[in-house]
XYZ file of C-alpha atoms in Angstrom:
127
model
C -79.720 -11.743 -108.291
C -82.792 -10.472 -106.448
C -84.246 -8.392 -109.326
C -84.184 -11.426 -111.626
C -85.407 -13.849 -108.982
C -88.320 -11.497 -108.234
C -89.354 -11.408 -111.901
C -91.991 -13.657 -113.424
C -91.009 -17.255 -114.252
C -91.215 -16.432 -117.976
C -88.748 -13.537 -117.601
C -86.453 -15.816 -115.590
C -86.567 -18.529 -118.256
C -85.910 -15.917 -120.952
C -82.980 -14.345 -119.108
C -81.318 -17.617 -118.048
C -81.667 -19.067 -121.549
C -80.178 -15.883 -123.038
C -77.261 -15.919 -120.583
C -76.653 -19.607 -121.260
C -76.792 -18.990 -125.037
C -74.374 -16.089 -124.675
C -71.854 -18.192 -122.756
C -72.250 -21.281 -124.918
C -72.157 -19.214 -128.110
C -68.935 -17.483 -127.095
C -67.387 -20.860 -126.261
C -68.644 -22.376 -129.516
C -67.202 -19.539 -131.603
C -63.817 -19.956 -129.917
C -63.593 -23.728 -130.511
C -62.698 -25.770 -133.605
C -65.581 -25.972 -136.075
C -65.784 -29.690 -136.783
C -66.849 -32.910 -135.183
C -69.585 -34.224 -132.991
C -68.900 -31.871 -130.074
C -69.369 -28.831 -132.319
C -72.645 -30.254 -133.568
C -73.904 -31.061 -130.064
C -73.000 -27.599 -128.745
C -74.569 -26.102 -131.873
C -77.882 -27.905 -131.433
C -77.918 -26.949 -127.750
C -77.308 -23.318 -128.729
C -80.086 -23.437 -131.355
C -82.442 -24.808 -128.689
C -81.500 -22.086 -126.226
C -81.979 -19.402 -128.873
C -85.396 -20.809 -129.722
C -86.365 -20.636 -126.029
C -85.136 -17.027 -125.860
C -87.068 -16.030 -128.987
C -90.279 -17.875 -128.094
C -90.324 -16.654 -124.496
C -89.960 -13.054 -125.737
C -93.518 -13.175 -127.059
C -94.827 -13.583 -123.527
C -92.902 -10.581 -122.242
C -94.593 -7.327 -123.115
C -93.795 -4.009 -121.570
C -96.286 -1.185 -121.840
C -99.008 -3.652 -122.862
C -97.970 -4.511 -126.379
C -95.359 -5.765 -128.771
C -92.172 -3.840 -129.526
C -89.285 -3.911 -131.989
C -87.705 -6.695 -129.932
C -90.528 -9.000 -130.985
C -89.539 -8.443 -134.615
C -86.056 -9.609 -133.632
C -87.597 -12.733 -132.096
C -89.373 -13.503 -135.366
C -86.122 -12.927 -137.257
C -84.303 -15.351 -134.924
C -86.980 -18.015 -135.366
C -86.647 -17.715 -139.145
C -82.849 -17.523 -139.241
C -82.146 -20.498 -136.947
C -83.491 -23.107 -139.380
C -82.005 -21.196 -142.323
C -78.554 -21.354 -140.694
C -78.922 -25.088 -140.010
C -80.079 -25.667 -143.568
C -76.993 -23.866 -144.873
C -74.790 -26.377 -143.082
C -76.840 -29.369 -144.210
C -76.382 -28.182 -147.795
C -72.638 -27.716 -147.356
C -72.698 -23.918 -147.386
C -70.221 -23.505 -144.552
C -69.555 -19.779 -145.030
C -73.282 -18.947 -145.139
C -73.812 -21.095 -142.013
C -70.981 -19.365 -140.163
C -72.173 -15.893 -141.186
C -75.738 -16.645 -140.103
C -74.686 -18.058 -136.733
C -72.231 -15.255 -135.982
C -74.865 -12.729 -137.058
C -77.426 -14.269 -134.719
C -74.924 -14.341 -131.867
C -73.846 -10.719 -132.313
C -77.230 -9.257 -133.243
C -79.641 -11.224 -131.092
C -77.460 -11.748 -128.028
C -74.713 -9.144 -127.850
C -76.427 -6.075 -129.330
C -79.957 -6.824 -128.134
C -78.531 -7.929 -124.806
C -76.791 -4.570 -124.417
C -80.218 -2.909 -124.493
C -81.187 -4.916 -121.405
C -78.585 -2.891 -119.516
C -80.521 0.367 -119.972
C -81.848 2.011 -116.777
C -85.165 0.629 -115.623
C -84.511 -2.871 -116.948
C -84.045 -5.943 -114.745
C -80.554 -6.674 -116.068
C -79.524 -3.059 -115.358
C -80.595 -3.527 -111.754
C -78.794 -6.841 -111.601
C -75.507 -5.545 -113.020
C -75.421 -2.008 -111.659
C -77.605 -2.323 -108.548
C -80.609 -0.276 -107.504
C-alpha cells in the first residue's frame, strides 16, 4: 500500500473512490435490480463515480490534461443521463448506461492504471 499512501491526498481520494466504486458496482450488477436497497447502492455508486471523475481533473501527469480527462467529462454527463433514464421508466437504457459506465470508466480505464510507471502498477506488482 506504500505507493498509494505516499501519493498526494487527491490521488488517494481518486484511487479509493475508484476501488470502492469497482467493488460496489460489481456487487450491484450481481444483485436483483429492484427495491430500496438497489436504489441506495445505486446512488452511492453514482456519488463515488462523481468523486472519481471530479478528482481526475486535479490529477495531471506531464503538466496537462490527457484523454482520461475526456473520459471524466463523459462520466459526468452520463451519470445524470443514466439516472434520468430510470426516472422516465427506460429501464433498458438505464441498465445499458450503467453497465457501460462500469465497464468503460472502471474496468477498462482501470486496466490502464496497471501499466508500468503507474501507482497501481507498483501497488499490484511491486517495485
